[in-house]
């Protein structure tokens, strides 16, 4: 019975994250490249049911190997719901993960983008609306194929303006707006 409950919980976590991608990231064009992959169904939502650093790192390399073997999967959202709820321990995980990708020969192949429920840009107050551009339902590392990203950036006018546009949009909408959106992705009423 516990396995069935656990499986149900992991599926819900993946669904919450997919809701976030569709209802926040894609709908409000936070990432202008997301729509294509959502429509192609080429995003993999991998929920890692581990809380210890070394197990998560092993799973990260396994996920990179999965991407190597499955070119039809464009990108993976690598979701780590347990063990890294604190933002600073999560940043440690991201740093070590980046080092591991280099060590394992994935430099120039994959890069990581990071998202967290408590994401806070350096120098910004915790409640700054701009933090919501990187806030997600769960700690999540986005494994991006570098070649695909280079291609997408080459065809996008003024990619350097994306962060500034997102900051302006988030400040216009405000923290409460984004907090309600995030809560709604998880099926919570606000």
Coordinates of N, CA and C in Angstrom, one line a residue, residues 62-144:
X62 N 22.3 9.6 -14.1 CA 21.4 8.7 -14.8 C 20.4 9.4 -15.7
X63 N 19.9 10.6 -15.2 CA 19.0 11.4 -16.1 C 19.7 11.9 -17.3
X64 N 21.0 12.3 -17.2 CA 21.8 12.8 -18.3 C 21.9 11.6 -19.3
X65 N 22.2 10.4 -18.8 CA 22.3 9.3 -19.7 C 21.0 9.0 -20.4
X66 N 19.9 9.2 -19.7 CA 18.6 9.0 -20.3 C 18.4 10.0 -21.5
X67 N 18.8 11.2 -21.2 CA 18.7 12.2 -22.3 C 19.6 11.8 -23.5
X68 N 20.8 11.3 -23.2 CA 21.8 10.9 -24.2 C 21.1 9.8 -25.1
X69 N 20.3 8.9 -24.5 CA 19.7 7.8 -25.2 C 18.4 8.1 -25.8
X70 N 17.8 9.3 -25.5 CA 16.5 9.6 -26.0 C 16.5 11.0 -26.5
X71 N 17.0 11.2 -27.7 CA 17.0 12.6 -28.3 C 15.6 13.2 -28.5
X72 N 14.6 12.4 -28.5 CA 13.2 12.9 -28.6 C 12.8 13.7 -27.4
X73 N 13.5 13.4 -26.3 CA 13.2 14.2 -25.0 C 14.1 15.4 -25.1
X74 N 13.5 16.6 -25.2 CA 14.3 17.8 -25.4 C 15.0 18.2 -24.1
X75 N 14.3 18.1 -23.0 CA 14.8 18.6 -21.7 C 14.1 17.9 -20.5
X76 N 14.8 18.0 -19.4 CA 14.2 17.3 -18.2 C 14.1 18.3 -17.1
X77 N 13.0 18.3 -16.4 CA 12.8 19.0 -15.1 C 13.1 18.0 -14.1
X78 N 14.2 18.1 -13.4 CA 14.7 17.2 -12.4 C 14.3 17.7 -11.0
X79 N 13.2 17.1 -10.5 CA 12.5 17.6 -9.3 C 13.0 16.9 -8.1
X80 N 13.4 17.6 -7.1 CA 13.9 17.0 -5.8 C 13.1 17.5 -4.7
X81 N 11.9 16.9 -4.4 CA 11.0 17.4 -3.4 C 11.4 17.3 -1.9
X82 N 12.4 16.4 -1.7 CA 12.8 16.2 -0.3 C 14.3 16.4 -0.1
X83 N 14.7 16.9 1.0 CA 16.1 17.0 1.4 C 16.7 18.4 1.1
X84 N 16.1 19.1 0.2 CA 16.6 20.4 -0.2 C 15.6 21.5 -0.2
X85 N 14.7 21.4 0.8 CA 13.7 22.4 1.0 C 14.3 23.8 1.3
X86 N 15.4 23.8 2.0 CA 16.1 25.1 2.3 C 16.8 25.6 1.0
X87 N 16.7 26.9 0.8 CA 17.3 27.4 -0.4 C 18.8 27.3 -0.5
X88 N 19.5 27.5 0.6 CA 20.9 27.5 0.6 C 21.5 26.1 0.4
X89 N 20.9 25.1 1.1 CA 21.3 23.7 0.8 C 21.1 23.3 -0.6
X90 N 20.0 23.8 -1.2 CA 19.7 23.6 -2.6 C 20.7 24.2 -3.5
X91 N 21.1 25.4 -3.2 CA 22.2 26.0 -4.0 C 23.5 25.2 -3.9
X92 N 23.8 24.6 -2.8 CA 25.0 23.8 -2.7 C 24.8 22.6 -3.6
X93 N 23.6 22.0 -3.7 CA 23.3 20.9 -4.6 C 23.5 21.3 -6.0
X94 N 23.1 22.5 -6.4 CA 23.2 23.0 -7.8 C 24.7 23.1 -8.1
X95 N 25.5 23.7 -7.2 CA 26.9 23.9 -7.4 C 27.6 22.6 -7.6
X96 N 27.4 21.6 -6.7 CA 28.0 20.3 -6.8 C 27.5 19.6 -8.1
X97 N 26.3 19.8 -8.4 CA 25.8 19.2 -9.7 C 26.5 19.7 -10.9
X98 N 26.7 21.0 -10.9 CA 27.4 21.6 -12.0 C 28.8 21.1 -12.1
X99 N 29.5 20.9 -11.0 CA 30.9 20.4 -11.0 C 30.8 18.9 -11.4
X100 N 29.8 18.2 -11.0 CA 29.7 16.8 -11.4 C 29.5 16.6 -12.9
X101 N 28.7 17.5 -13.5 CA 28.5 17.5 -15.0 C 29.8 17.6 -15.7
X102 N 30.6 18.6 -15.2 CA 32.0 18.8 -15.8 C 32.8 17.5 -15.7
X103 N 32.8 17.0 -14.4 CA 33.6 15.8 -14.1 C 33.2 14.6 -15.0
X104 N 31.9 14.5 -15.3 CA 31.4 13.3 -16.0 C 31.4 13.6 -17.5
X105 N 32.0 14.7 -18.0 CA 32.2 14.9 -19.4 C 31.0 15.5 -20.1
X106 N 30.1 16.1 -19.3 CA 28.9 16.8 -19.8 C 29.0 18.3 -20.0
X107 N 30.2 18.8 -19.8 CA 30.4 20.2 -20.0 C 30.2 20.5 -21.5
X108 N 29.4 21.5 -21.9 CA 29.1 21.8 -23.2 C 28.0 20.9 -23.8
X109 N 27.5 19.9 -23.1 CA 26.4 19.1 -23.5 C 25.1 19.5 -22.8
X110 N 25.2 19.6 -21.5 CA 24.0 20.0 -20.7 C 24.4 21.1 -19.8
X111 N 23.4 21.9 -19.5 CA 23.6 23.0 -18.5 C 22.4 22.9 -17.6
X112 N 22.5 23.5 -16.4 CA 21.4 23.5 -15.4 C 20.9 24.9 -15.2
X113 N 19.6 25.0 -15.1 CA 18.9 26.2 -14.6 C 18.3 25.8 -13.3
X114 N 18.2 26.7 -12.4 CA 17.7 26.3 -11.1 C 16.5 27.1 -10.7
X115 N 15.6 26.3 -10.0 CA 14.3 26.9 -9.6 C 14.0 26.3 -8.2
X116 N 13.4 27.1 -7.3 CA 13.1 26.7 -5.9 C 12.0 27.5 -5.4
X117 N 11.2 26.9 -4.5 CA 10.1 27.6 -3.9 C 10.5 28.9 -3.2
X118 N 11.7 29.0 -2.7 CA 12.2 30.1 -2.0 C 13.3 30.8 -2.7
X119 N 13.3 30.7 -4.0 CA 14.4 31.3 -4.8 C 14.5 32.8 -4.5
X120 N 15.8 33.2 -4.3 CA 16.0 34.6 -4.1 C 17.3 35.0 -4.8
X121 N 17.1 36.0 -5.7 CA 18.3 36.5 -6.5 C 19.2 37.2 -5.5
X122 N 20.5 37.1 -5.7 CA 21.5 37.7 -4.9 C 21.3 39.2 -4.8
X123 N 21.2 39.7 -3.6 CA 21.0 41.2 -3.4 C 19.6 41.6 -3.4
X124 N 18.6 40.7 -3.7 CA 17.2 41.1 -3.7 C 16.6 40.7 -2.3
X125 N 15.6 41.4 -1.9 CA 14.9 41.0 -0.7 C 14.1 39.7 -1.0
X126 N 13.8 38.9 0.0 CA 13.1 37.7 -0.1 C 11.7 37.9 -0.8
X127 N 11.1 39.0 -0.5 CA 9.7 39.2 -1.0 C 9.7 40.0 -2.3
X128 N 10.8 40.1 -3.0 CA 10.9 40.9 -4.3 C 10.1 40.0 -5.3
X129 N 9.2 40.7 -6.1 CA 8.5 40.0 -7.1 C 9.4 39.3 -8.1
X130 N 10.6 39.9 -8.4 CA 11.4 39.3 -9.4 C 11.9 37.9 -9.1
X131 N 11.9 37.5 -7.8 CA 12.3 36.2 -7.4 C 11.4 35.1 -8.0
X132 N 10.1 35.5 -8.2 CA 9.1 34.6 -8.7 C 9.4 34.1 -10.1
X133 N 10.3 34.7 -10.8 CA 10.6 34.2 -12.2 C 11.4 32.9 -12.1
X134 N 12.0 32.6 -10.9 CA 12.7 31.4 -10.6 C 12.1 30.6 -9.5
X135 N 10.9 30.9 -9.1 CA 10.3 30.1 -8.0 C 9.4 29.0 -8.7
X136 N 9.5 27.9 -8.1 CA 8.8 26.7 -8.6 C 8.1 26.0 -7.4
X137 N 7.2 25.0 -7.7 CA 6.5 24.3 -6.6 C 7.5 23.5 -5.7
X138 N 8.6 23.0 -6.3 CA 9.6 22.2 -5.6 C 11.0 22.5 -6.1
X139 N 12.0 22.2 -5.3 CA 13.3 22.4 -5.8 C 13.5 21.6 -7.1
X140 N 13.9 22.3 -8.1 CA 14.0 21.7 -9.5 C 15.2 22.2 -10.2
X141 N 15.9 21.3 -10.8 CA 17.0 21.6 -11.7 C 16.5 21.3 -13.2
X142 N 16.6 22.3 -14.0 CA 16.2 22.1 -15.4 C 17.5 21.7 -16.2
X143 N 17.5 20.5 -16.7 CA 18.6 20.0 -17.5 C 18.4 20.4 -19.0
X144 N 19.2 21.3 -19.5 CA 19.0 21.8 -20.8 C 20.1 21.3 -21.8

